[in-house]
Amino acid sequence: MKDFKTILKENRAFAESTFEKLNKKTLQMAIRSREKLVDGVNENGLHKEVEPTWWTTGFFGGMCYMLYAYTKNEEYLKTGKAQERLMDAAFLCERELHHDVGFQWHILSGAGYTLTGDEDSRRRAFYAAATLFSRFVIDGKYIIAWPGQKEKDWTIIDSMMNIPLLYRTSELLGDDRFARVAKAHADTLIRTHVREDGSVAHIVEHDRETGDVICTYAGQGCAVGSSWSRGQAWGLYGFILSYIHTGEKRYLDTARRIADYFLSEVKDYGYLPRVDFRAPEDAPLYYDSTAGACAACGLIELAKALPEEEGGFYMDGAVRMLRAMEEKFVNYDTENDHLLDFGTVRYPIPGVYTPEQAKVHISIIYGDYFFTEAILKLLGSDFLPW
Ligand code: GLY
């Protein structure tokens, strides 16, 4: 296997040509959707609006900020700032904010503060961090998911992408309390979510005193014990981010275990991610492009964290996935607002969710976000929004 730098060099032309087309499209989207908080698209392929509290609202502005970091085009900066302002209404919502505030404010206001030094951005990220911090269960040592589930303590693997907000807050404040909570949570999830073979559970119900597993749920996967691909990607990228923020080797090892498992599951499918790696063999083939895009980001960061020779395996996997997705899933038409097609919200369990209810093969903003992030990483961008 070639070392990761050689692989990067050999794929430079692919990354450059993909970026050129992607940037042309996202620039138009940044101008067209500046004053809208968005998640997916309507029947005309244009962004449709969502409420400021919705968990995906940080991705569009975050994507604009990371493109600003790379291109220095002020149109991206203007959109990032506008999106932050639109999100402020969420702080005054009727119910408490939920567990996904890192997805919302870390990559938006946290990134905005890093890029511009704007104190309003720093305050927004701090409020979000305080909310997440307040969800920590002291005895069980985990961050509880969802408001309204308080009679049952559930945690989800998605949370691994939210806790970088806590590491960053500790870095900014020079106070390690936030990072300690993040590490305690990550350590619990290694014990309760990551299985022996490197696959991960989506939802776990815990004993509040010990943190032990009471039971697991299918979550957005096809069954209890299954392997929902976006959850695998949240774990893969999330654990390598915990390693980047803390330097603790157990997080690197965990990310690597999940990565080995993920790559073994995509390689027989042309490096395209199915919605659930344990879906019944006779079921229709459902893809989730968002899982592939997020996993590619994790694989690239994992490759960079390892010695160059060892990292080659993971960089090779990331590039194969990105090339396969670029060919099959990407839409460069500048008249519409979706870059990546074939995103899927949840597995359509027969008799429970129709493919339409499960939102199978649609465009979702975080697919666009992670695909863009991965291509920027291939180009050598060292701006890490997480
Ligand atoms: N965090 C919810 C999802 O991945 O769909």
mmCIF file of C-alpha atoms and ligand atoms in Angstrom:
data_model
loop_
_atom_site.group_PDB
_atom_site.id
_atom_site.type_symbol
_atom_site.label_atom_id
_atom_site.label_comp_id
_atom_site.label_asym_id
_atom_site.label_seq_id
_atom_site.Cartn_x
_atom_site.Cartn_y
_atom_site.Cartn_z
ATOM 1 C CA MET A 1 0.000 0.000 0.000
ATOM 2 C CA LYS A 2 1.289 3.474 -0.905
ATOM 3 C CA ASP A 3 1.768 6.026 1.865
ATOM 4 C CA PHE A 4 -0.970 8.599 2.264
ATOM 5 C CA LYS A 5 0.994 11.518 0.841
ATOM 6 C CA THR A 6 1.618 9.646 -2.413
ATOM 7 C CA ILE A 7 -2.096 8.822 -2.621
ATOM 8 C CA LEU A 8 -2.946 12.485 -2.094
ATOM 9 C CA LYS A 9 -0.522 13.517 -4.835
ATOM 10 C CA GLU A 10 -1.919 10.965 -7.274
ATOM 11 C CA ASN A 11 -5.470 12.171 -6.652
ATOM 12 C CA ARG A 12 -4.755 15.887 -6.741
ATOM 13 C CA ALA A 13 -6.281 16.361 -10.210
ATOM 14 C CA PHE A 14 -9.498 14.633 -9.096
ATOM 15 C CA ALA A 15 -9.716 16.840 -5.994
ATOM 16 C CA GLU A 16 -9.057 20.020 -8.002
ATOM 17 C CA SER A 17 -11.573 19.336 -10.736
ATOM 18 C CA THR A 18 -14.228 18.241 -8.208
ATOM 19 C CA PHE A 19 -13.624 21.366 -6.157
ATOM 20 C CA GLU A 20 -13.875 23.655 -9.167
ATOM 21 C CA LYS A 21 -17.340 22.322 -10.076
ATOM 22 C CA LEU A 22 -18.491 22.136 -6.475
ATOM 23 C CA ASN A 23 -17.373 25.663 -5.671
ATOM 24 C CA LYS A 24 -19.159 27.115 -8.687
ATOM 25 C CA LYS A 25 -22.384 25.529 -7.488
ATOM 26 C CA THR A 26 -22.090 26.224 -3.749
ATOM 27 C CA LEU A 27 -21.254 29.882 -4.393
ATOM 28 C CA GLN A 28 -24.599 30.301 -6.127
ATOM 29 C CA MET A 29 -26.307 28.442 -3.284
ATOM 30 C CA ALA A 30 -24.580 30.682 -0.731
ATOM 31 C CA ILE A 31 -26.012 33.772 -2.423
ATOM 32 C CA ARG A 32 -29.449 32.314 -3.196
ATOM 33 C CA SER A 33 -30.102 30.802 0.270
ATOM 34 C CA ARG A 34 -28.293 33.382 2.427
ATOM 35 C CA GLU A 35 -31.373 34.328 4.420
ATOM 36 C CA LYS A 36 -32.844 30.819 4.826
ATOM 37 C CA LEU A 37 -32.081 28.065 7.329
ATOM 38 C CA VAL A 38 -32.104 24.892 5.285
ATOM 39 C CA ASP A 39 -31.977 21.113 5.465
ATOM 40 C CA GLY A 40 -33.084 19.583 2.156
ATOM 41 C CA VAL A 41 -34.739 20.668 -1.070
ATOM 42 C CA ASN A 42 -38.299 21.024 -2.409
ATOM 43 C CA GLU A 43 -39.788 19.441 -5.530
ATOM 44 C CA ASN A 44 -38.024 22.074 -7.666
ATOM 45 C CA GLY A 45 -34.665 21.143 -6.203
ATOM 46 C CA LEU A 46 -34.376 24.416 -4.253
ATOM 47 C CA HIS A 47 -33.565 24.653 -0.535
ATOM 48 C CA LYS A 48 -36.584 24.465 1.728
ATOM 49 C CA GLU A 49 -36.622 26.262 5.062
ATOM 50 C CA VAL A 50 -36.522 24.663 8.499
ATOM 51 C CA GLU A 51 -36.996 25.980 12.040
ATOM 52 C CA PRO A 52 -33.930 27.448 13.823
ATOM 53 C CA THR A 53 -34.060 24.652 16.420
ATOM 54 C CA TRP A 54 -33.757 21.864 13.828
ATOM 55 C CA TRP A 55 -30.538 19.908 14.375
ATOM 56 C CA THR A 56 -29.128 20.388 10.866
ATOM 57 C CA THR A 57 -29.301 24.178 10.741
ATOM 58 C CA GLY A 58 -25.556 24.651 11.334
ATOM 59 C CA PHE A 59 -24.432 22.777 8.238
ATOM 60 C CA PHE A 60 -25.177 25.274 5.478
ATOM 61 C CA GLY A 61 -23.546 28.227 7.234
ATOM 62 C CA GLY A 62 -20.735 25.939 8.396
ATOM 63 C CA MET A 63 -20.139 24.837 4.820
ATOM 64 C CA CYS A 64 -19.958 28.489 3.763
ATOM 65 C CA TYR A 65 -17.448 29.264 6.528
ATOM 66 C CA MET A 66 -15.169 26.385 5.540
ATOM 67 C CA LEU A 67 -15.345 27.476 1.913
ATOM 68 C CA TYR A 68 -14.523 31.013 3.026
ATOM 69 C CA ALA A 69 -11.507 29.663 4.925
ATOM 70 C CA TYR A 70 -10.246 28.067 1.704
ATOM 71 C CA THR A 71 -11.284 30.565 -0.987
ATOM 72 C CA LYS A 72 -11.444 33.850 0.968
ATOM 73 C CA ASN A 73 -14.518 34.704 -1.107
ATOM 74 C CA GLU A 74 -16.513 37.252 0.943
ATOM 75 C CA GLU A 75 -19.858 35.911 -0.340
ATOM 76 C CA TYR A 76 -19.289 32.808 1.774
ATOM 77 C CA LEU A 77 -18.417 34.914 4.811
ATOM 78 C CA LYS A 78 -21.599 36.987 4.424
ATOM 79 C CA THR A 79 -23.723 33.824 4.324
ATOM 80 C CA GLY A 80 -22.003 32.291 7.346
ATOM 81 C CA LYS A 81 -22.699 35.455 9.357
ATOM 82 C CA ALA A 82 -26.305 35.702 8.149
ATOM 83 C CA GLN A 83 -26.935 32.074 9.114
ATOM 84 C CA GLU A 84 -25.566 32.682 12.614
ATOM 85 C CA ARG A 85 -27.975 35.583 13.080
ATOM 86 C CA LEU A 86 -30.938 33.554 11.823
ATOM 87 C CA MET A 87 -30.071 30.819 14.318
ATOM 88 C CA ASP A 88 -30.297 33.181 17.306
ATOM 89 C CA ALA A 89 -34.061 32.629 17.476
ATOM 90 C CA ALA A 90 -33.320 29.058 18.622
ATOM 91 C CA PHE A 91 -31.940 30.336 21.932
ATOM 92 C CA LEU A 92 -35.412 31.692 22.731
ATOM 93 C CA CYS A 93 -37.299 28.520 21.826
ATOM 94 C CA GLU A 94 -40.116 27.263 24.061
ATOM 95 C CA ARG A 95 -38.421 24.013 25.076
ATOM 96 C CA GLU A 96 -34.847 23.450 26.106
ATOM 97 C CA LEU A 97 -32.297 22.959 23.341
ATOM 98 C CA HIS A 98 -31.395 19.360 22.576
ATOM 99 C CA HIS A 99 -28.279 17.164 22.389
ATOM 100 C CA ASP A 100 -27.335 18.208 18.823
ATOM 101 C CA VAL A 101 -26.127 21.710 19.614
ATOM 102 C CA GLY A 102 -22.584 20.855 18.474
ATOM 103 C CA PHE A 103 -23.860 20.063 15.002
ATOM 104 C CA GLN A 104 -25.611 23.406 15.104
ATOM 105 C CA TRP A 105 -23.183 25.861 16.688
ATOM 106 C CA HIS A 106 -19.744 24.303 16.830
ATOM 107 C CA ILE A 107 -19.280 24.153 13.059
ATOM 108 C CA LEU A 108 -21.113 27.466 12.606
ATOM 109 C CA SER A 109 -20.372 29.912 15.406
ATOM 110 C CA GLY A 110 -17.305 28.038 16.670
ATOM 111 C CA ALA A 111 -15.875 28.093 13.161
ATOM 112 C CA GLY A 112 -17.065 31.693 12.729
ATOM 113 C CA TYR A 113 -15.180 32.748 15.842
ATOM 114 C CA THR A 114 -12.013 30.974 14.728
ATOM 115 C CA LEU A 115 -12.168 32.695 11.344
ATOM 116 C CA THR A 116 -13.304 36.189 12.318
ATOM 117 C CA GLY A 117 -12.749 36.617 16.062
ATOM 118 C CA ASP A 118 -16.340 37.905 16.333
ATOM 119 C CA GLU A 119 -17.285 37.915 20.030
ATOM 120 C CA ASP A 120 -20.964 37.269 19.223
ATOM 121 C CA SER A 121 -19.928 34.015 17.557
ATOM 122 C CA ARG A 122 -17.903 33.016 20.618
ATOM 123 C CA ARG A 123 -20.886 33.732 22.902
ATOM 124 C CA ARG A 124 -23.234 31.642 20.743
ATOM 125 C CA ALA A 125 -20.825 28.700 20.801
ATOM 126 C CA PHE A 126 -20.449 29.068 24.548
ATOM 127 C CA TYR A 127 -24.251 29.028 25.197
ATOM 128 C CA ALA A 128 -24.492 25.893 23.076
ATOM 129 C CA ALA A 129 -21.610 24.263 24.984
ATOM 130 C CA ALA A 130 -23.220 25.095 28.328
ATOM 131 C CA THR A 131 -26.429 23.421 27.150
ATOM 132 C CA LEU A 132 -24.583 20.272 26.155
ATOM 133 C CA PHE A 133 -22.568 20.253 29.383
ATOM 134 C CA SER A 134 -25.814 20.431 31.388
ATOM 135 C CA ARG A 135 -26.996 17.135 29.901
ATOM 136 C CA PHE A 136 -24.218 15.148 31.610
ATOM 137 C CA VAL A 137 -25.327 12.396 34.002
ATOM 138 C CA ILE A 138 -22.714 12.329 36.764
ATOM 139 C CA ASP A 139 -22.973 8.741 38.038
ATOM 140 C CA GLY A 140 -23.494 6.974 34.725
ATOM 141 C CA LYS A 141 -20.969 9.295 32.996
ATOM 142 C CA TYR A 142 -22.747 10.080 29.749
ATOM 143 C CA ILE A 143 -24.499 12.941 27.975
ATOM 144 C CA ILE A 144 -28.169 12.163 27.708
ATOM 145 C CA ALA A 145 -29.912 12.419 24.338
ATOM 146 C CA TRP A 146 -33.164 14.193 23.517
ATOM 147 C CA PRO A 147 -35.362 16.277 25.742
ATOM 148 C CA GLY A 148 -38.431 14.272 26.698
ATOM 149 C CA GLN A 149 -36.577 11.008 27.220
ATOM 150 C CA LYS A 150 -35.692 11.729 30.807
ATOM 151 C CA GLU A 151 -37.562 8.737 32.197
ATOM 152 C CA LYS A 152 -35.181 6.608 30.105
ATOM 153 C CA ASP A 153 -31.516 7.508 29.768
ATOM 154 C CA TRP A 154 -30.635 7.128 26.125
ATOM 155 C CA THR A 155 -27.377 7.962 24.461
ATOM 156 C CA ILE A 156 -26.663 7.945 20.738
ATOM 157 C CA ILE A 157 -23.470 7.463 18.760
ATOM 158 C CA ASP A 158 -24.210 10.756 16.925
ATOM 159 C CA SER A 159 -23.117 12.504 20.136
ATOM 160 C CA MET A 160 -19.483 11.803 19.273
ATOM 161 C CA MET A 161 -19.807 14.595 16.698
ATOM 162 C CA ASN A 162 -21.279 16.990 19.282
ATOM 163 C CA ILE A 163 -18.631 16.699 21.971
ATOM 164 C CA PRO A 164 -15.842 18.449 20.025
ATOM 165 C CA LEU A 165 -17.766 21.602 21.011
ATOM 166 C CA LEU A 166 -16.874 20.785 24.624
ATOM 167 C CA TYR A 167 -13.171 20.192 23.889
ATOM 168 C CA ARG A 168 -13.023 23.489 22.033
ATOM 169 C CA THR A 169 -14.775 25.332 24.864
ATOM 170 C CA SER A 170 -12.194 24.066 27.328
ATOM 171 C CA GLU A 171 -9.430 25.193 24.973
ATOM 172 C CA LEU A 172 -10.948 28.667 24.686
ATOM 173 C CA LEU A 173 -11.652 29.076 28.404
ATOM 174 C CA GLY A 174 -8.462 27.452 29.622
ATOM 175 C CA ASP A 175 -10.705 25.371 31.893
ATOM 176 C CA ASP A 176 -10.713 21.589 31.483
ATOM 177 C CA ARG A 177 -14.185 20.872 32.955
ATOM 178 C CA PHE A 178 -15.876 20.754 29.540
ATOM 179 C CA ALA A 179 -13.202 18.447 28.084
ATOM 180 C CA ARG A 180 -13.461 16.140 31.110
ATOM 181 C CA VAL A 181 -17.171 15.717 30.518
ATOM 182 C CA ALA A 182 -16.511 15.027 26.827
ATOM 183 C CA LYS A 183 -13.886 12.392 27.666
ATOM 184 C CA ALA A 184 -16.079 10.706 30.292
ATOM 185 C CA HIS A 185 -18.855 10.471 27.694
ATOM 186 C CA ALA A 186 -16.533 9.142 24.975
ATOM 187 C CA ASP A 187 -15.159 6.517 27.384
ATOM 188 C CA THR A 188 -18.670 5.356 28.255
ATOM 189 C CA LEU A 189 -19.568 5.032 24.575
ATOM 190 C CA ILE A 190 -16.484 2.922 23.860
ATOM 191 C CA ARG A 191 -17.820 0.545 26.495
ATOM 192 C CA THR A 192 -21.487 0.641 25.566
ATOM 193 C CA HIS A 193 -21.794 1.372 21.815
ATOM 194 C CA VAL A 194 -18.682 0.027 20.067
ATOM 195 C CA ARG A 195 -18.887 -3.703 19.439
ATOM 196 C CA GLU A 196 -16.055 -6.206 19.285
ATOM 197 C CA ASP A 197 -16.031 -6.236 15.452
ATOM 198 C CA GLY A 198 -15.836 -2.418 15.171
ATOM 199 C CA SER A 199 -19.518 -1.897 14.356
ATOM 200 C CA VAL A 200 -21.505 0.445 16.598
ATOM 201 C CA ALA A 201 -25.003 0.562 18.065
ATOM 202 C CA HIS A 202 -27.083 3.674 17.398
ATOM 203 C CA ILE A 203 -29.137 4.019 20.622
ATOM 204 C CA VAL A 204 -28.300 2.602 24.046
ATOM 205 C CA GLU A 205 -30.445 2.814 27.168
ATOM 206 C CA HIS A 206 -28.322 3.099 30.328
ATOM 207 C CA ASP A 207 -28.543 2.362 34.006
ATOM 208 C CA ARG A 208 -28.249 5.852 35.482
ATOM 209 C CA GLU A 209 -26.080 4.728 38.428
ATOM 210 C CA THR A 210 -23.525 2.574 36.598
ATOM 211 C CA GLY A 211 -23.812 3.629 32.958
ATOM 212 C CA ASP A 212 -24.230 -0.040 32.033
ATOM 213 C CA VAL A 213 -26.340 -1.033 29.052
ATOM 214 C CA ILE A 214 -29.967 -1.859 29.839
ATOM 215 C CA CYS A 215 -30.815 -2.455 26.185
ATOM 216 C CA THR A 216 -30.118 -1.179 22.686
ATOM 217 C CA TYR A 217 -32.524 0.039 20.012
ATOM 218 C CA ALA A 218 -32.509 -0.125 16.224
ATOM 219 C CA GLY A 219 -32.653 3.670 16.032
ATOM 220 C CA GLN A 220 -32.356 4.669 12.382
ATOM 221 C CA GLY A 221 -31.027 1.249 11.386
ATOM 222 C CA CYS A 222 -33.015 -1.786 10.246
ATOM 223 C CA ALA A 223 -33.115 -3.793 13.510
ATOM 224 C CA VAL A 224 -31.691 -4.162 17.004
ATOM 225 C CA GLY A 225 -28.053 -5.233 16.590
ATOM 226 C CA SER A 226 -27.849 -3.834 13.054
ATOM 227 C CA SER A 227 -25.274 -1.443 11.698
ATOM 228 C CA TRP A 228 -26.745 1.884 10.512
ATOM 229 C CA SER A 229 -24.052 3.298 8.264
ATOM 230 C CA ARG A 230 -24.389 6.952 9.268
ATOM 231 C CA GLY A 231 -24.042 5.868 12.885
ATOM 232 C CA GLN A 232 -20.834 4.035 11.962
ATOM 233 C CA ALA A 233 -19.635 7.239 10.297
ATOM 234 C CA TRP A 234 -20.546 9.396 13.322
ATOM 235 C CA GLY A 235 -18.471 7.000 15.452
ATOM 236 C CA LEU A 236 -15.523 6.862 13.073
ATOM 237 C CA TYR A 237 -15.183 10.599 12.570
ATOM 238 C CA GLY A 238 -16.242 11.369 16.156
ATOM 239 C CA PHE A 239 -13.594 9.185 17.797
ATOM 240 C CA ILE A 240 -10.787 10.478 15.607
ATOM 241 C CA LEU A 241 -11.894 14.012 16.534
ATOM 242 C CA SER A 242 -11.698 13.060 20.212
ATOM 243 C CA TYR A 243 -8.154 11.854 19.526
ATOM 244 C CA ILE A 244 -7.237 15.086 17.737
ATOM 245 C CA HIS A 245 -8.525 17.174 20.656
ATOM 246 C CA THR A 246 -7.066 15.065 23.479
ATOM 247 C CA GLY A 247 -4.158 13.010 22.115
ATOM 248 C CA GLU A 248 -5.564 9.979 23.996
ATOM 249 C CA LYS A 249 -4.610 6.867 22.046
ATOM 250 C CA ARG A 250 -7.707 4.861 22.987
ATOM 251 C CA TYR A 251 -9.761 7.194 20.780
ATOM 252 C CA LEU A 252 -7.397 6.671 17.839
ATOM 253 C CA ASP A 253 -7.613 2.898 18.328
ATOM 254 C CA THR A 254 -11.410 3.023 18.483
ATOM 255 C CA ALA A 255 -11.659 5.147 15.327
ATOM 256 C CA ARG A 256 -9.366 2.679 13.577
ATOM 257 C CA ARG A 257 -11.475 -0.301 14.605
ATOM 258 C CA ILE A 258 -14.614 1.359 13.254
ATOM 259 C CA ALA A 259 -12.754 2.385 10.075
ATOM 260 C CA ASP A 260 -11.571 -1.178 9.403
ATOM 261 C CA TYR A 261 -15.109 -2.408 9.820
ATOM 262 C CA PHE A 262 -16.571 0.376 7.619
ATOM 263 C CA LEU A 263 -14.118 -0.268 4.785
ATOM 264 C CA SER A 264 -14.701 -4.007 4.910
ATOM 265 C CA GLU A 265 -18.434 -3.304 4.474
ATOM 266 C CA VAL A 266 -18.188 -0.920 1.489
ATOM 267 C CA LYS A 267 -15.527 -2.646 -0.553
ATOM 268 C CA ASP A 268 -17.855 -5.251 -2.110
ATOM 269 C CA TYR A 269 -20.356 -2.547 -3.023
ATOM 270 C CA GLY A 270 -18.122 -0.364 -5.174
ATOM 271 C CA TYR A 271 -17.227 1.741 -2.102
ATOM 272 C CA LEU A 272 -20.783 3.114 -1.916
ATOM 273 C CA PRO A 273 -22.425 3.017 1.533
ATOM 274 C CA ARG A 274 -25.697 1.182 2.052
ATOM 275 C CA VAL A 275 -28.063 2.607 4.699
ATOM 276 C CA ASP A 276 -27.522 -0.370 6.986
ATOM 277 C CA PHE A 277 -24.619 -2.786 6.601
ATOM 278 C CA ARG A 278 -26.751 -5.550 8.115
ATOM 279 C CA ALA A 279 -29.845 -5.048 5.972
ATOM 280 C CA PRO A 280 -31.480 -8.288 4.808
ATOM 281 C CA GLU A 281 -29.757 -9.613 1.687
ATOM 282 C CA ASP A 282 -32.949 -9.795 -0.313
ATOM 283 C CA ALA A 283 -33.989 -6.200 0.528
ATOM 284 C CA PRO A 284 -33.693 -3.461 -2.138
ATOM 285 C CA LEU A 285 -30.311 -1.716 -2.184
ATOM 286 C CA TYR A 286 -30.726 1.578 -0.312
ATOM 287 C CA TYR A 287 -27.782 3.973 -0.168
ATOM 288 C CA ASP A 288 -26.905 6.794 2.200
ATOM 289 C CA SER A 289 -24.470 9.252 0.628
ATOM 290 C CA THR A 290 -24.267 11.257 3.885
ATOM 291 C CA ALA A 291 -22.702 8.260 5.635
ATOM 292 C CA GLY A 292 -20.050 7.919 2.935
ATOM 293 C CA ALA A 293 -19.193 11.620 2.965
ATOM 294 C CA CYS A 294 -18.848 11.769 6.758
ATOM 295 C CA ALA A 295 -16.871 8.514 6.885
ATOM 296 C CA ALA A 296 -14.485 9.831 4.205
ATOM 297 C CA CYS A 297 -13.713 12.848 6.431
ATOM 298 C CA GLY A 298 -12.998 10.508 9.338
ATOM 299 C CA LEU A 299 -10.803 8.236 7.224
ATOM 300 C CA ILE A 300 -8.713 11.177 6.004
ATOM 301 C CA GLU A 301 -8.172 12.476 9.547
ATOM 302 C CA LEU A 302 -7.327 8.937 10.688
ATOM 303 C CA ALA A 303 -4.805 8.590 7.854
ATOM 304 C CA LYS A 304 -3.150 11.868 8.883
ATOM 305 C CA ALA A 305 -2.970 10.768 12.531
ATOM 306 C CA LEU A 306 -1.081 7.553 11.682
ATOM 307 C CA PRO A 307 2.456 7.015 10.350
ATOM 308 C CA GLU A 308 2.425 7.736 6.581
ATOM 309 C CA GLU A 309 2.670 4.074 5.515
ATOM 310 C CA GLU A 310 -0.158 2.887 7.789
ATOM 311 C CA GLY A 311 -2.256 5.919 6.915
ATOM 312 C CA GLY A 312 -2.149 4.972 3.229
ATOM 313 C CA PHE A 313 -4.754 2.252 3.726
ATOM 314 C CA TYR A 314 -7.313 4.708 5.133
ATOM 315 C CA MET A 315 -6.531 7.495 2.651
ATOM 316 C CA ASP A 316 -6.945 4.962 -0.156
ATOM 317 C CA GLY A 317 -10.343 3.947 1.262
ATOM 318 C CA ALA A 318 -11.444 7.577 1.570
ATOM 319 C CA VAL A 319 -10.431 8.398 -2.004
ATOM 320 C CA ARG A 320 -12.167 5.310 -3.396
ATOM 321 C CA MET A 321 -15.367 6.269 -1.592
ATOM 322 C CA LEU A 322 -15.191 9.889 -2.715
ATOM 323 C CA ARG A 323 -14.519 8.931 -6.336
ATOM 324 C CA ALA A 324 -17.389 6.424 -6.331
ATOM 325 C CA MET A 325 -19.747 8.970 -4.786
ATOM 326 C CA GLU A 326 -18.603 11.732 -7.128
ATOM 327 C CA GLU A 327 -19.488 9.511 -10.059
ATOM 328 C CA LYS A 328 -22.842 8.214 -8.785
ATOM 329 C CA PHE A 329 -24.256 10.765 -6.347
ATOM 330 C CA VAL A 330 -23.069 14.282 -7.163
ATOM 331 C CA ASN A 331 -25.241 16.784 -9.015
ATOM 332 C CA TYR A 332 -23.354 19.837 -10.373
ATOM 333 C CA ASP A 333 -26.351 21.541 -12.004
ATOM 334 C CA THR A 334 -26.132 25.157 -10.783
ATOM 335 C CA GLU A 335 -29.900 25.712 -11.163
ATOM 336 C CA ASN A 336 -30.706 23.642 -8.062
ATOM 337 C CA ASP A 337 -29.518 23.501 -4.434
ATOM 338 C CA HIS A 338 -28.429 19.901 -3.942
ATOM 339 C CA LEU A 339 -24.926 18.664 -4.396
ATOM 340 C CA LEU A 340 -25.241 15.098 -3.165
ATOM 341 C CA ASP A 341 -28.228 12.923 -3.998
ATOM 342 C CA PHE A 342 -28.937 9.514 -2.440
ATOM 343 C CA GLY A 343 -28.989 10.652 1.181
ATOM 344 C CA THR A 344 -31.297 8.650 3.460
ATOM 345 C CA VAL A 345 -32.688 9.640 6.843
ATOM 346 C CA ARG A 346 -33.460 6.160 8.201
ATOM 347 C CA TYR A 347 -33.761 2.557 7.060
ATOM 348 C CA PRO A 348 -37.270 1.862 5.658
ATOM 349 C CA ILE A 349 -38.242 -1.074 7.876
ATOM 350 C CA PRO A 350 -41.040 -2.960 6.039
ATOM 351 C CA GLY A 351 -44.379 -2.452 7.766
ATOM 352 C CA VAL A 352 -42.971 0.391 9.894
ATOM 353 C CA TYR A 353 -41.726 3.086 7.492
ATOM 354 C CA THR A 354 -42.321 3.257 3.755
ATOM 355 C CA PRO A 355 -39.266 4.424 1.762
ATOM 356 C CA GLU A 356 -41.019 7.792 1.455
ATOM 357 C CA GLN A 357 -41.557 8.085 5.223
ATOM 358 C CA ALA A 358 -37.954 7.001 5.820
ATOM 359 C CA LYS A 359 -36.825 9.695 3.338
ATOM 360 C CA VAL A 360 -34.827 7.353 1.182
ATOM 361 C CA HIS A 361 -32.589 8.712 -1.593
ATOM 362 C CA ILE A 362 -33.071 12.405 -1.061
ATOM 363 C CA SER A 363 -30.704 15.331 -0.770
ATOM 364 C CA ILE A 364 -29.708 16.292 2.800
ATOM 365 C CA ILE A 365 -27.593 19.305 3.679
ATOM 366 C CA TYR A 366 -25.047 17.418 5.789
ATOM 367 C CA GLY A 367 -24.225 15.187 2.808
ATOM 368 C CA ASP A 368 -23.188 18.327 0.920
ATOM 369 C CA TYR A 369 -21.341 19.581 3.987
ATOM 370 C CA PHE A 370 -19.211 16.469 4.544
ATOM 371 C CA PHE A 371 -18.526 15.907 0.857
ATOM 372 C CA THR A 372 -17.230 19.482 0.617
ATOM 373 C CA GLU A 373 -15.187 19.050 3.795
ATOM 374 C CA ALA A 374 -13.635 15.840 2.458
ATOM 375 C CA ILE A 375 -12.659 17.416 -0.869
ATOM 376 C CA LEU A 376 -11.102 20.390 0.957
ATOM 377 C CA LYS A 377 -9.115 17.932 3.070
ATOM 378 C CA LEU A 378 -7.831 16.230 -0.095
ATOM 379 C CA LEU A 379 -6.714 19.660 -1.309
ATOM 380 C CA GLY A 380 -4.721 20.094 1.894
ATOM 381 C CA SER A 381 -6.969 22.542 3.740
ATOM 382 C CA ASP A 382 -5.933 22.481 7.394
ATOM 383 C CA PHE A 383 -9.061 24.278 8.648
ATOM 384 C CA LEU A 384 -10.772 21.753 10.928
ATOM 385 C CA PRO A 385 -14.293 23.041 11.708
ATOM 386 C CA TRP A 386 -14.853 20.408 14.421
HETATM 387 N N1 GLY B 1 -28.389 12.809 14.129
HETATM 388 C C1 GLY B 1 -29.501 12.256 13.442
HETATM 389 C C2 GLY B 1 -29.135 11.610 12.155
HETATM 390 O O1 GLY B 1 -27.995 11.305 11.911
HETATM 391 O O2 GLY B 1 -30.031 11.407 11.341
#
